[in-house]
Short mmCIF file of N, CA and C in Angstrom, two decimals:
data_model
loop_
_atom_site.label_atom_id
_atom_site.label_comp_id
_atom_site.label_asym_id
_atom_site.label_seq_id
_atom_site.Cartn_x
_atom_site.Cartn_y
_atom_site.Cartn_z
N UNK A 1 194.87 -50.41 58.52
CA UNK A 1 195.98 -50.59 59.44
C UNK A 1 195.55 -50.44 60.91
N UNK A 2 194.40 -49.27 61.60
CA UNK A 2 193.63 -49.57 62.54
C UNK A 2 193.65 -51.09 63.31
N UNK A 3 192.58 -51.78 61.94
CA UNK A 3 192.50 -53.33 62.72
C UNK A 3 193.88 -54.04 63.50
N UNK A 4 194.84 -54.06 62.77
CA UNK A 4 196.17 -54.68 63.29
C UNK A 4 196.19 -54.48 64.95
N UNK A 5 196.19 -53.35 65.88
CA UNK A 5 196.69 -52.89 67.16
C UNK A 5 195.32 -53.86 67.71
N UNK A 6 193.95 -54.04 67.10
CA UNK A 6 193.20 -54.29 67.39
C UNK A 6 193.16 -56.41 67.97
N UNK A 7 193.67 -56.22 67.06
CA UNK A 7 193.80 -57.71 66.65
C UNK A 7 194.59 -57.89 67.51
N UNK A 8 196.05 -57.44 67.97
CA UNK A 8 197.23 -58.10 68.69
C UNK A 8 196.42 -57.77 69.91
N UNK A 9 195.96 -57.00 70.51
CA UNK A 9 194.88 -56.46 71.67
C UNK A 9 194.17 -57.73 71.90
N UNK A 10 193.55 -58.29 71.15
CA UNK A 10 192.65 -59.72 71.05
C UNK A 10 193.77 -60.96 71.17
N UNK A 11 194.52 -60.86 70.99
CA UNK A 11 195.01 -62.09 70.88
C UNK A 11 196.12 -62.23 72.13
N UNK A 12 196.21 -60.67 72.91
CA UNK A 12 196.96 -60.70 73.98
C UNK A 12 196.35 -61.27 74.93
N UNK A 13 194.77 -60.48 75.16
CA UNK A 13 193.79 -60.96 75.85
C UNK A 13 193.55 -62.93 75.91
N UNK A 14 193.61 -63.21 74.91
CA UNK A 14 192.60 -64.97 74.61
C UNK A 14 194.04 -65.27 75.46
N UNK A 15 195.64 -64.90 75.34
CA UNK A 15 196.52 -65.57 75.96
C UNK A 15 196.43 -65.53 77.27
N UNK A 16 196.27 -64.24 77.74
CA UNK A 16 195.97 -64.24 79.78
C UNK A 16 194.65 -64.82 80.01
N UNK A 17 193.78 -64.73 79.08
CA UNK A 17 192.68 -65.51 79.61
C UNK A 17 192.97 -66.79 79.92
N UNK A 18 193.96 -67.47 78.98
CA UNK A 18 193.88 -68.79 79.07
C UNK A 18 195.03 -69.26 80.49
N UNK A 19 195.35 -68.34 80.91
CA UNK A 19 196.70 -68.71 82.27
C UNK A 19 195.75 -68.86 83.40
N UNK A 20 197.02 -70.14 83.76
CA UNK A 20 196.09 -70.50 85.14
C UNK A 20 195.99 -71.99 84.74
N UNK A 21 195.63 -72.75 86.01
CA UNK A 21 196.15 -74.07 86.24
C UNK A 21 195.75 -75.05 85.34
N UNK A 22 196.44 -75.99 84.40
CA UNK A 22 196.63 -76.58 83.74
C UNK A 22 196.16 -78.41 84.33
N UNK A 23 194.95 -78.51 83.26
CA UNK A 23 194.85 -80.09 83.64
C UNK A 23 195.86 -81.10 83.13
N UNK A 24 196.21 -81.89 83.67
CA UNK A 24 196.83 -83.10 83.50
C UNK A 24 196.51 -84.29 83.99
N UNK A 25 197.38 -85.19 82.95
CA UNK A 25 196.90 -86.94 83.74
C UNK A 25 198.17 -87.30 83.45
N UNK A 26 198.88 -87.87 85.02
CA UNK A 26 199.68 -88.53 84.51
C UNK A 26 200.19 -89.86 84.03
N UNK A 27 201.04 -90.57 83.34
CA UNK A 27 201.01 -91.19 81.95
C UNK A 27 202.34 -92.41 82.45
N UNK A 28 203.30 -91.67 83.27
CA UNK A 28 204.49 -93.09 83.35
C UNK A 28 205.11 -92.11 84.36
N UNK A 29 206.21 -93.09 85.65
CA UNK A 29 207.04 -92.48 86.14
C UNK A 29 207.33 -93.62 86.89
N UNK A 30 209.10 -93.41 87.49
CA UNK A 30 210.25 -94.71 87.87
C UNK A 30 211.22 -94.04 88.48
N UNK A 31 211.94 -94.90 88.56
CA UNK A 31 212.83 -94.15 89.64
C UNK A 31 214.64 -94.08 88.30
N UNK A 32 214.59 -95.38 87.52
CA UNK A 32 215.35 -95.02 86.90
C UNK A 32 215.24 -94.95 85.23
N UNK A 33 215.34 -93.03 85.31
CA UNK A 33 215.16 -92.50 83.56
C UNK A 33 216.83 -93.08 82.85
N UNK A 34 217.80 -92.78 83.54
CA UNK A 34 218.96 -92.85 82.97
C UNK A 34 219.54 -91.39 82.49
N UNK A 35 218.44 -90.50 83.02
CA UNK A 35 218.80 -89.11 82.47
C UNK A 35 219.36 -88.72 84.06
N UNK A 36 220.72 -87.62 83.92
CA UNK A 36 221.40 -87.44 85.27
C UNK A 36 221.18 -86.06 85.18
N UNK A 37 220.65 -85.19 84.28
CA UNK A 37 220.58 -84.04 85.14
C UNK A 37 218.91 -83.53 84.58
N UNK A 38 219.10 -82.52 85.79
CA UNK A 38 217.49 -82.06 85.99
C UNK A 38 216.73 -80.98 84.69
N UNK A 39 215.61 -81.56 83.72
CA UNK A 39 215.01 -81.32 82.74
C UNK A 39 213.74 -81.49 82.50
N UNK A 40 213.20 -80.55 81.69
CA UNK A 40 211.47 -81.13 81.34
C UNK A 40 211.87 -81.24 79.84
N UNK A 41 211.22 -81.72 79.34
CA UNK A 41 211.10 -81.76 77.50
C UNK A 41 209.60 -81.75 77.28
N UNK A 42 209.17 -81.47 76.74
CA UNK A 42 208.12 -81.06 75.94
C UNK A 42 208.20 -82.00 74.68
N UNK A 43 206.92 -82.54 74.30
CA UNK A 43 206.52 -83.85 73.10
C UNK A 43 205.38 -82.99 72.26
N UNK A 44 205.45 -82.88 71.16
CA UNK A 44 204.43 -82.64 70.41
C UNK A 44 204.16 -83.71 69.02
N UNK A 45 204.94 -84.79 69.06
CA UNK A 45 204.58 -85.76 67.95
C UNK A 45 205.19 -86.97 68.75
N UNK A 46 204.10 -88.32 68.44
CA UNK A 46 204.20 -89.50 68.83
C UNK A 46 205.67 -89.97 68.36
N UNK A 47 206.05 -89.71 67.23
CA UNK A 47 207.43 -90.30 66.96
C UNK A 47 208.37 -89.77 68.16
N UNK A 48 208.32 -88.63 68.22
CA UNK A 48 209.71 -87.91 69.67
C UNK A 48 209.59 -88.50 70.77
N UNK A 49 207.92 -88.85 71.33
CA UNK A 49 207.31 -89.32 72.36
C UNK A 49 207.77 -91.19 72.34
N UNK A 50 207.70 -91.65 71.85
CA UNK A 50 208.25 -92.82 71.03
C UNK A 50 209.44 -93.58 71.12
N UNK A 51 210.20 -92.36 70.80
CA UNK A 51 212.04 -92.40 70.83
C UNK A 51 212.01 -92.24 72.29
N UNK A 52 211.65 -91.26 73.33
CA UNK A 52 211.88 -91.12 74.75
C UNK A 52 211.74 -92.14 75.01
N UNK A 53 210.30 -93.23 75.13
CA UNK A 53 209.66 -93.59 75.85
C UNK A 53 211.02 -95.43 75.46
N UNK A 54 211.34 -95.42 74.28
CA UNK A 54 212.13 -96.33 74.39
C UNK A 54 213.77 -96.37 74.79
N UNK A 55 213.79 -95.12 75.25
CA UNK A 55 215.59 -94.88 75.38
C UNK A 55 214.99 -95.36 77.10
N UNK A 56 213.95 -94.37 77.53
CA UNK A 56 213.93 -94.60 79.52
C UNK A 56 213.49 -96.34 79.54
N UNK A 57 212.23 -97.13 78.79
CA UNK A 57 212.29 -98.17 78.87
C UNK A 57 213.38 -99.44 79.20
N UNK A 58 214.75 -98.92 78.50
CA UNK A 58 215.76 -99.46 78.53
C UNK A 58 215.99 -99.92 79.66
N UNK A 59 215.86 -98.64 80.77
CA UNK A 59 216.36 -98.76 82.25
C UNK A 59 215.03 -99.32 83.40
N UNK A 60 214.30 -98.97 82.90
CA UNK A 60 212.89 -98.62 84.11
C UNK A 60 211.95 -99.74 83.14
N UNK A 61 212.08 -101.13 84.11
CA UNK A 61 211.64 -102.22 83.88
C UNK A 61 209.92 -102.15 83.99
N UNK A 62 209.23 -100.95 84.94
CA UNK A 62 208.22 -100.97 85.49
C UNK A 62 207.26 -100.12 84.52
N UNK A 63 208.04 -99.68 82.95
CA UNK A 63 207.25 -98.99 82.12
C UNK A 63 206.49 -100.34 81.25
N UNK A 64 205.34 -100.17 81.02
CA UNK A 64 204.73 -100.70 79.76
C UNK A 64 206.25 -100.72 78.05
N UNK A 65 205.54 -101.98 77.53
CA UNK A 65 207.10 -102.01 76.57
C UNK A 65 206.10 -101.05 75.43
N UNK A 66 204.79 -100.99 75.54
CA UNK A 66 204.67 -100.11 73.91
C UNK A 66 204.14 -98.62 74.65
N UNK A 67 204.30 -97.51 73.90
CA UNK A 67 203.99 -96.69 74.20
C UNK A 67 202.63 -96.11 74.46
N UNK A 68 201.88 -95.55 75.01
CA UNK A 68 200.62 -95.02 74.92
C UNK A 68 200.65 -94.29 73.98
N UNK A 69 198.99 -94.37 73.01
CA UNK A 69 198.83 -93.50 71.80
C UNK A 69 198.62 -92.23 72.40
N UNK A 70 198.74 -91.06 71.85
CA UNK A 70 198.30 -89.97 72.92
C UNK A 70 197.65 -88.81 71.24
N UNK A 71 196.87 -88.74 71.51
CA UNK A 71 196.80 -87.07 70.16
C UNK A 71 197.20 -85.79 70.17
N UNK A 72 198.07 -85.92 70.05
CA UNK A 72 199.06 -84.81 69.29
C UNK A 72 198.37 -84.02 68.66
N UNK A 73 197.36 -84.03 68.30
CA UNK A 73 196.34 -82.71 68.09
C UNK A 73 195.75 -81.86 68.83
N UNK A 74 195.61 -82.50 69.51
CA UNK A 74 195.21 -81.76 70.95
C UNK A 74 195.51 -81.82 72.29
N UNK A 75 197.02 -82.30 72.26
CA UNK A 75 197.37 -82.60 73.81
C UNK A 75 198.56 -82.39 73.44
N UNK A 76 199.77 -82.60 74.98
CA UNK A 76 201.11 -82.17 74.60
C UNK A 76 202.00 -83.18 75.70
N UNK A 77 202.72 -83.84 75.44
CA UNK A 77 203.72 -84.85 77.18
C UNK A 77 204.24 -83.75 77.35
N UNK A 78 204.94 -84.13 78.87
CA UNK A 78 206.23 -83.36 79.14
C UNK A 78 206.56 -84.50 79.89
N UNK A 79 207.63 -84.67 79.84
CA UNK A 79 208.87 -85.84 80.47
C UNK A 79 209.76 -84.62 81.54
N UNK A 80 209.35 -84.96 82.84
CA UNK A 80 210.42 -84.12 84.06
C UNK A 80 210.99 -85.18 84.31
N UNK A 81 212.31 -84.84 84.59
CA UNK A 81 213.11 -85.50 85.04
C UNK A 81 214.11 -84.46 86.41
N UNK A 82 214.55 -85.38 87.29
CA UNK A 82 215.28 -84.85 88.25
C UNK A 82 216.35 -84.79 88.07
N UNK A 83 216.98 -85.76 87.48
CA UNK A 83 218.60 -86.00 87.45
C UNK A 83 218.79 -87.31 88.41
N UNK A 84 220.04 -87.00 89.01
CA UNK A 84 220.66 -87.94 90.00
C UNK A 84 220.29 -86.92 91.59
N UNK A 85 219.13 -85.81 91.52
CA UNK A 85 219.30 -85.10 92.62
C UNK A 85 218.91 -85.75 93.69
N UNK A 86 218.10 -86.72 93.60
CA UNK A 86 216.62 -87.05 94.61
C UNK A 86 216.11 -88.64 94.38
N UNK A 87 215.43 -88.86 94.88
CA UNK A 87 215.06 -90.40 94.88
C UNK A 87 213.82 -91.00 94.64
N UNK A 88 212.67 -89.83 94.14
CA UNK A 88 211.67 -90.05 93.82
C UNK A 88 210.72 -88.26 93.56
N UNK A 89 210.01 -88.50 92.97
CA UNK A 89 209.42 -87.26 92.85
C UNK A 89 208.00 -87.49 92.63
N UNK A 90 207.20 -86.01 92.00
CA UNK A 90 205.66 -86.29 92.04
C UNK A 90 205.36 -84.74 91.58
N UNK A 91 204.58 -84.62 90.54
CA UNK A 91 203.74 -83.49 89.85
C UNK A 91 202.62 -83.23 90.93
N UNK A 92 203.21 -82.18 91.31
CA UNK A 92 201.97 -81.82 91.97
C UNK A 92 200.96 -80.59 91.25
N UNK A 93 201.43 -80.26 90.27
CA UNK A 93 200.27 -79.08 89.58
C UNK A 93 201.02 -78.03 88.49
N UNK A 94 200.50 -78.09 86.99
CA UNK A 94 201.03 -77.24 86.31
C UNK A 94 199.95 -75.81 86.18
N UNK A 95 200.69 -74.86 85.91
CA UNK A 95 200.27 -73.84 85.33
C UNK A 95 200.66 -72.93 83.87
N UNK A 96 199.92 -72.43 83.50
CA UNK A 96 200.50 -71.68 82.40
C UNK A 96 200.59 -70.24 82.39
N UNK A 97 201.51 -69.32 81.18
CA UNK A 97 201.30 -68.00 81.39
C UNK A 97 201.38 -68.24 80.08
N UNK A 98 200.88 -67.69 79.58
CA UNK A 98 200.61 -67.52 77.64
C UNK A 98 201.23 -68.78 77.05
N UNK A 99 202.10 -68.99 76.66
CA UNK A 99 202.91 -70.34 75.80
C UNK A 99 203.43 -71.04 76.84
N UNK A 100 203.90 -70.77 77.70
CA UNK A 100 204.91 -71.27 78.53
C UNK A 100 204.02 -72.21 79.47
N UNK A 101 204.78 -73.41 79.99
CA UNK A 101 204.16 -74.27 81.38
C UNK A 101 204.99 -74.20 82.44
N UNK A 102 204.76 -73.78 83.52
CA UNK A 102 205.86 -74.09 85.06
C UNK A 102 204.78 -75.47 85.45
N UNK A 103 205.99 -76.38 85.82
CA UNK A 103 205.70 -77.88 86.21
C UNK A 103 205.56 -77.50 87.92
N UNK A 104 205.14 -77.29 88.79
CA UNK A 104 205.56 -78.00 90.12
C UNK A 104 205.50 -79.34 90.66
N UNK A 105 206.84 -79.43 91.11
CA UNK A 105 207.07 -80.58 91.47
C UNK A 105 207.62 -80.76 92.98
N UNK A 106 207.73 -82.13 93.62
CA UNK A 106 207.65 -82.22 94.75
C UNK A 106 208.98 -83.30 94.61
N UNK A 107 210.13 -83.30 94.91
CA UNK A 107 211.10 -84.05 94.97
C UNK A 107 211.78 -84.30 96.65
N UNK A 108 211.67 -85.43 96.10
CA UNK A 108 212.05 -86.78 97.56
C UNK A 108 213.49 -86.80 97.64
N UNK A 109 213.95 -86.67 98.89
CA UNK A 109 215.53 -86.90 99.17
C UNK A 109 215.27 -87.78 100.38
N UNK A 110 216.74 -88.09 100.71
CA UNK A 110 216.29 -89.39 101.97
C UNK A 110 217.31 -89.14 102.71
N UNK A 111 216.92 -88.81 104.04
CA UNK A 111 218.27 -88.21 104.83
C UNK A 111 219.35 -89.03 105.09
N UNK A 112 220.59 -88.39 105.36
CA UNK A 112 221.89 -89.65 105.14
C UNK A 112 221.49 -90.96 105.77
N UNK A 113 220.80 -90.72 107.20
CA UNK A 113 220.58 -92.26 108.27
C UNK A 113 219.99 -93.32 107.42
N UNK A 114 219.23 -92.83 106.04
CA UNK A 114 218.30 -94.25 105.48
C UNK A 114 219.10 -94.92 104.41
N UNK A 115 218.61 -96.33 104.35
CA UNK A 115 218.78 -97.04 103.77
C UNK A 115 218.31 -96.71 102.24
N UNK A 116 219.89 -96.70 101.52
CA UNK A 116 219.44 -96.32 99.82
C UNK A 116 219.70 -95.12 100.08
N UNK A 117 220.28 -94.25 100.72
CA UNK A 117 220.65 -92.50 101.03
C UNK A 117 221.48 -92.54 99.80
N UNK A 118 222.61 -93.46 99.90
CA UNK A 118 223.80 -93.41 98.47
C UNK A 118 223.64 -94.18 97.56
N UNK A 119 222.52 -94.44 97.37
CA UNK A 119 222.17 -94.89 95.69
C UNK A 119 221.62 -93.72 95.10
N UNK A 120 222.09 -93.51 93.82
CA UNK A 120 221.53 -92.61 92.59
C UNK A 120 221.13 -93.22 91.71
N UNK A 121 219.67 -92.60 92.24
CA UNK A 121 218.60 -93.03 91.12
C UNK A 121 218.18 -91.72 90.55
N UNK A 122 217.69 -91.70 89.22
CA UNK A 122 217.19 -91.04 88.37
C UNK A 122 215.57 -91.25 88.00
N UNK A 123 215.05 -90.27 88.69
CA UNK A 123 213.37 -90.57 88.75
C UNK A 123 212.74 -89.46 87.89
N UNK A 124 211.83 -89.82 87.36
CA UNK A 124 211.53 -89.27 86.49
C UNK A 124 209.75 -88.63 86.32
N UNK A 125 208.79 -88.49 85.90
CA UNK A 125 207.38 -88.50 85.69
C UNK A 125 207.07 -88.07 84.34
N UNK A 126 205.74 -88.73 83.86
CA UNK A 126 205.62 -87.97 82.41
C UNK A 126 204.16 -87.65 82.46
N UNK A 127 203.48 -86.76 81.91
CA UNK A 127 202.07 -86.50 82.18
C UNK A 127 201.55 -85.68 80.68
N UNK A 128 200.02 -85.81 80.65
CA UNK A 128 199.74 -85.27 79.40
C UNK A 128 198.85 -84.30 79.65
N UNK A 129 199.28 -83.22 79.12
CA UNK A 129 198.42 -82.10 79.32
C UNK A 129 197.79 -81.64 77.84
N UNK A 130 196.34 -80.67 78.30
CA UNK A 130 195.99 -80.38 76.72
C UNK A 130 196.49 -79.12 76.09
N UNK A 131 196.11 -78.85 74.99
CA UNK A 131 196.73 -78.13 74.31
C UNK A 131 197.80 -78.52 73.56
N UNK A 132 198.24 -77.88 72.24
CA UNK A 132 199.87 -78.51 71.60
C UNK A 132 200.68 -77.38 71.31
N UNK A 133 200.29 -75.84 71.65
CA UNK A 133 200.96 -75.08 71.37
C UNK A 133 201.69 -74.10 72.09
N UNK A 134 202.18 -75.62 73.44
CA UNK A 134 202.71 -75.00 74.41
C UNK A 134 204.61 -74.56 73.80
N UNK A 135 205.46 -73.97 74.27
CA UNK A 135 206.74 -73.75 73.55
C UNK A 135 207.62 -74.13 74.29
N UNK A 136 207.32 -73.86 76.09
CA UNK A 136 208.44 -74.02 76.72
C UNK A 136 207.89 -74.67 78.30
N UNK A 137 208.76 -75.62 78.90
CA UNK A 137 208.34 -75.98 80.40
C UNK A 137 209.34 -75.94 81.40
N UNK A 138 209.01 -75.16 82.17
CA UNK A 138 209.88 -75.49 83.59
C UNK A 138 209.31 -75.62 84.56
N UNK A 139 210.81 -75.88 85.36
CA UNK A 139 210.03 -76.36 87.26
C UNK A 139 210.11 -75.57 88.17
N UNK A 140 209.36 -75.88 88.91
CA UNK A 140 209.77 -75.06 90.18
C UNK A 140 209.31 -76.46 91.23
N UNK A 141 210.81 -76.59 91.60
CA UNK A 141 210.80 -77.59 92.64
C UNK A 141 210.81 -77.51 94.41
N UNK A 142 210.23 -77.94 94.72
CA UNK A 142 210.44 -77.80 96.39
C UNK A 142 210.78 -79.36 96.62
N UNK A 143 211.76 -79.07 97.05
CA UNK A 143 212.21 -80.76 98.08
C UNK A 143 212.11 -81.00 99.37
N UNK A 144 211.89 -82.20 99.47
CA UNK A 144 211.45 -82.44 100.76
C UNK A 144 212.30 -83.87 101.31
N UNK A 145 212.93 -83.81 102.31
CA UNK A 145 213.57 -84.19 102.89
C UNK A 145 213.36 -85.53 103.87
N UNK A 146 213.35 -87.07 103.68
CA UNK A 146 212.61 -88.02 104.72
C UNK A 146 213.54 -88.42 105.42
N UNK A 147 213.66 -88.43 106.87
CA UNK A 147 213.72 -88.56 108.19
C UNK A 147 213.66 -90.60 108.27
N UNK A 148 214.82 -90.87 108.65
CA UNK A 148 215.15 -92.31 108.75
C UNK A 148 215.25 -92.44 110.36
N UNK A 149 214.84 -93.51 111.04
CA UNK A 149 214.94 -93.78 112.20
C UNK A 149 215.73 -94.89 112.39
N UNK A 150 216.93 -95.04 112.79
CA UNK A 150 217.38 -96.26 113.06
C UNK A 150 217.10 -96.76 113.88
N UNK A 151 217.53 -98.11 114.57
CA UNK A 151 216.83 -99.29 115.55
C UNK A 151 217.60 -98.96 116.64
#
Protein backbone atom coordinates (compact mmCIF):
# COMPACT_ATOMS: atom_id res chain seq x y z
CA UNK A 1 0.00 0.00 0.00
CA UNK A 2 3.29 2.28 0.41
CA UNK A 3 3.66 2.18 -3.50
CA UNK A 4 0.11 3.79 -4.14
CA UNK A 5 1.08 7.63 -2.46
CA UNK A 6 4.14 6.86 -4.52
CA UNK A 7 2.70 6.37 -7.72
CA UNK A 8 -0.02 9.32 -7.53
CA UNK A 9 3.35 11.47 -6.51
CA UNK A 10 4.63 10.28 -10.11
CA UNK A 11 1.90 10.83 -11.97
CA UNK A 12 1.23 14.34 -10.36
CA UNK A 13 4.69 15.22 -11.31
CA UNK A 14 4.66 13.75 -15.42
CA UNK A 15 1.24 16.18 -15.31
CA UNK A 16 3.10 19.66 -14.29
CA UNK A 17 5.90 18.56 -16.15
CA UNK A 18 3.97 18.43 -19.11
CA UNK A 19 2.25 22.31 -18.64
CA UNK A 20 3.29 24.91 -20.63
CA UNK A 21 2.84 26.03 -24.17
CA UNK A 22 1.18 23.80 -26.43
CA UNK A 23 2.14 23.24 -30.21
CA UNK A 24 -0.35 23.71 -32.77
CA UNK A 25 -1.10 24.01 -36.53
CA UNK A 26 -3.81 25.57 -37.59
CA UNK A 27 -6.31 23.54 -39.83
CA UNK A 28 -9.55 25.91 -41.09
CA UNK A 29 -11.03 29.30 -40.12
CA UNK A 30 -13.99 31.92 -41.77
CA UNK A 31 -15.80 34.35 -40.80
CA UNK A 32 -19.11 32.46 -41.04
CA UNK A 33 -19.39 29.17 -38.46
CA UNK A 34 -23.18 29.70 -38.05
CA UNK A 35 -22.44 29.13 -34.40
CA UNK A 36 -23.75 32.54 -32.38
CA UNK A 37 -22.36 32.13 -29.20
CA UNK A 38 -18.82 32.03 -27.89
CA UNK A 39 -17.27 28.20 -27.50
CA UNK A 40 -14.32 25.83 -27.93
CA UNK A 41 -15.19 22.06 -28.45
CA UNK A 42 -12.69 19.70 -28.26
CA UNK A 43 -12.55 16.56 -31.18
CA UNK A 44 -11.11 13.36 -30.28
CA UNK A 45 -12.57 11.09 -33.21
CA UNK A 46 -12.70 11.87 -36.98
CA UNK A 47 -16.42 11.02 -37.07
CA UNK A 48 -17.32 14.24 -34.41
CA UNK A 49 -14.57 16.14 -36.36
CA UNK A 50 -16.53 15.19 -39.55
CA UNK A 51 -20.06 16.08 -38.41
CA UNK A 52 -18.54 19.77 -37.36
CA UNK A 53 -16.64 20.22 -40.25
CA UNK A 54 -19.91 19.57 -42.40
CA UNK A 55 -22.58 21.49 -40.35
CA UNK A 56 -19.80 24.97 -40.58
CA UNK A 57 -19.14 23.93 -44.37
CA UNK A 58 -22.75 24.62 -44.95
CA UNK A 59 -22.12 28.34 -44.32
CA UNK A 60 -18.31 29.13 -44.93
CA UNK A 61 -17.90 28.59 -48.69
CA UNK A 62 -13.99 29.14 -48.19
CA UNK A 63 -13.65 25.60 -46.29
CA UNK A 64 -12.30 22.64 -48.34
CA UNK A 65 -15.69 20.29 -49.03
CA UNK A 66 -13.78 17.01 -47.52
CA UNK A 67 -12.40 17.05 -44.31
CA UNK A 68 -8.70 16.75 -43.35
CA UNK A 69 -7.61 13.22 -42.07
CA UNK A 70 -6.09 14.10 -38.75
CA UNK A 71 -4.90 10.98 -36.08
CA UNK A 72 -6.83 10.77 -33.39
CA UNK A 73 -4.20 8.82 -31.81
CA UNK A 74 -2.14 11.22 -31.22
CA UNK A 75 -3.51 14.59 -31.76
CA UNK A 76 -6.72 16.41 -30.65
CA UNK A 77 -8.96 19.67 -32.88
CA UNK A 78 -10.46 22.25 -31.03
CA UNK A 79 -13.05 24.31 -33.01
CA UNK A 80 -13.14 28.17 -31.19
CA UNK A 81 -15.66 29.91 -32.06
CA UNK A 82 -16.66 33.59 -31.14
CA UNK A 83 -20.22 33.80 -31.60
CA UNK A 84 -21.81 36.85 -33.22
CA UNK A 85 -19.23 38.94 -30.81
CA UNK A 86 -16.53 40.10 -33.33
CA UNK A 87 -15.66 39.95 -36.93
CA UNK A 88 -12.71 37.95 -37.18
CA UNK A 89 -10.32 36.35 -34.84
CA UNK A 90 -6.84 34.48 -34.58
CA UNK A 91 -5.11 31.79 -32.10
CA UNK A 92 -2.52 33.29 -30.90
CA UNK A 93 -1.06 30.47 -28.44
CA UNK A 94 -2.34 27.54 -26.34
CA UNK A 95 -1.23 26.33 -23.11
CA UNK A 96 -1.86 23.57 -20.82
CA UNK A 97 -2.18 22.78 -17.01
CA UNK A 98 -2.50 18.99 -16.51
CA UNK A 99 -5.74 17.93 -18.75
CA UNK A 100 -7.02 21.13 -19.40
CA UNK A 101 -6.10 23.67 -22.61
CA UNK A 102 -6.61 27.69 -22.27
CA UNK A 103 -6.88 28.79 -26.07
CA UNK A 104 -5.66 32.49 -26.39
CA UNK A 105 -7.20 34.26 -28.69
CA UNK A 106 -7.13 37.59 -30.32
CA UNK A 107 -10.66 38.81 -31.47
CA UNK A 108 -11.36 41.60 -34.07
CA UNK A 109 -14.19 44.15 -33.59
CA UNK A 110 -14.60 47.08 -36.01
CA UNK A 111 -15.41 50.37 -34.60
CA UNK A 112 -19.00 51.74 -35.33
CA UNK A 113 -17.39 54.39 -38.28
CA UNK A 114 -16.44 51.09 -40.55
CA UNK A 115 -17.92 49.63 -43.12
CA UNK A 116 -19.52 46.02 -42.11
CA UNK A 117 -19.57 47.48 -38.18
CA UNK A 118 -23.43 45.95 -38.35
CA UNK A 119 -22.98 42.84 -40.00
CA UNK A 120 -22.81 39.65 -37.75
CA UNK A 121 -20.57 37.40 -38.65
CA UNK A 122 -19.64 34.34 -36.86
CA UNK A 123 -15.85 33.60 -37.14
CA UNK A 124 -14.51 30.88 -36.13
CA UNK A 125 -10.69 28.92 -36.14
CA UNK A 126 -9.87 25.26 -35.81
CA UNK A 127 -6.32 24.01 -35.04
CA UNK A 128 -4.68 20.65 -34.16
CA UNK A 129 -2.84 20.16 -31.30
CA UNK A 130 -0.96 16.95 -29.97
CA UNK A 131 -1.89 14.82 -27.51
CA UNK A 132 -5.69 13.13 -27.17
CA UNK A 133 -6.10 13.18 -23.58
CA UNK A 134 -6.86 16.60 -23.30
CA UNK A 135 -10.64 16.91 -21.26
CA UNK A 136 -11.39 20.45 -21.34
CA UNK A 137 -10.64 23.96 -23.44
CA UNK A 138 -11.08 27.45 -22.80
CA UNK A 139 -10.34 31.02 -23.79
CA UNK A 140 -9.01 33.73 -22.70
CA UNK A 141 -9.78 36.41 -25.08
CA UNK A 142 -8.41 39.91 -25.53
CA UNK A 143 -10.17 42.07 -28.17
CA UNK A 144 -9.03 44.44 -30.08
CA UNK A 145 -10.75 47.12 -31.48
CA UNK A 146 -10.09 48.64 -35.50
CA UNK A 147 -10.25 52.29 -35.97
CA UNK A 148 -12.17 53.29 -39.39
CA UNK A 149 -11.29 56.55 -41.02
CA UNK A 150 -13.82 58.11 -43.03
CA UNK A 151 -13.19 60.38 -46.22
Amino acid sequence: MKLLPAILLLYSFTLISNDGIVKFQPLSSGLNSNIFTQQQQLFHSQKDFNDLWQQIHKTESMMADIPPKIDFSKKSVIACFIGNNGHGMLIDSVRSSGTSLTIYEERLTLDQGCDGSSVHDSPFEMIVVNGKNWKVANAQVVEEEMECHGE
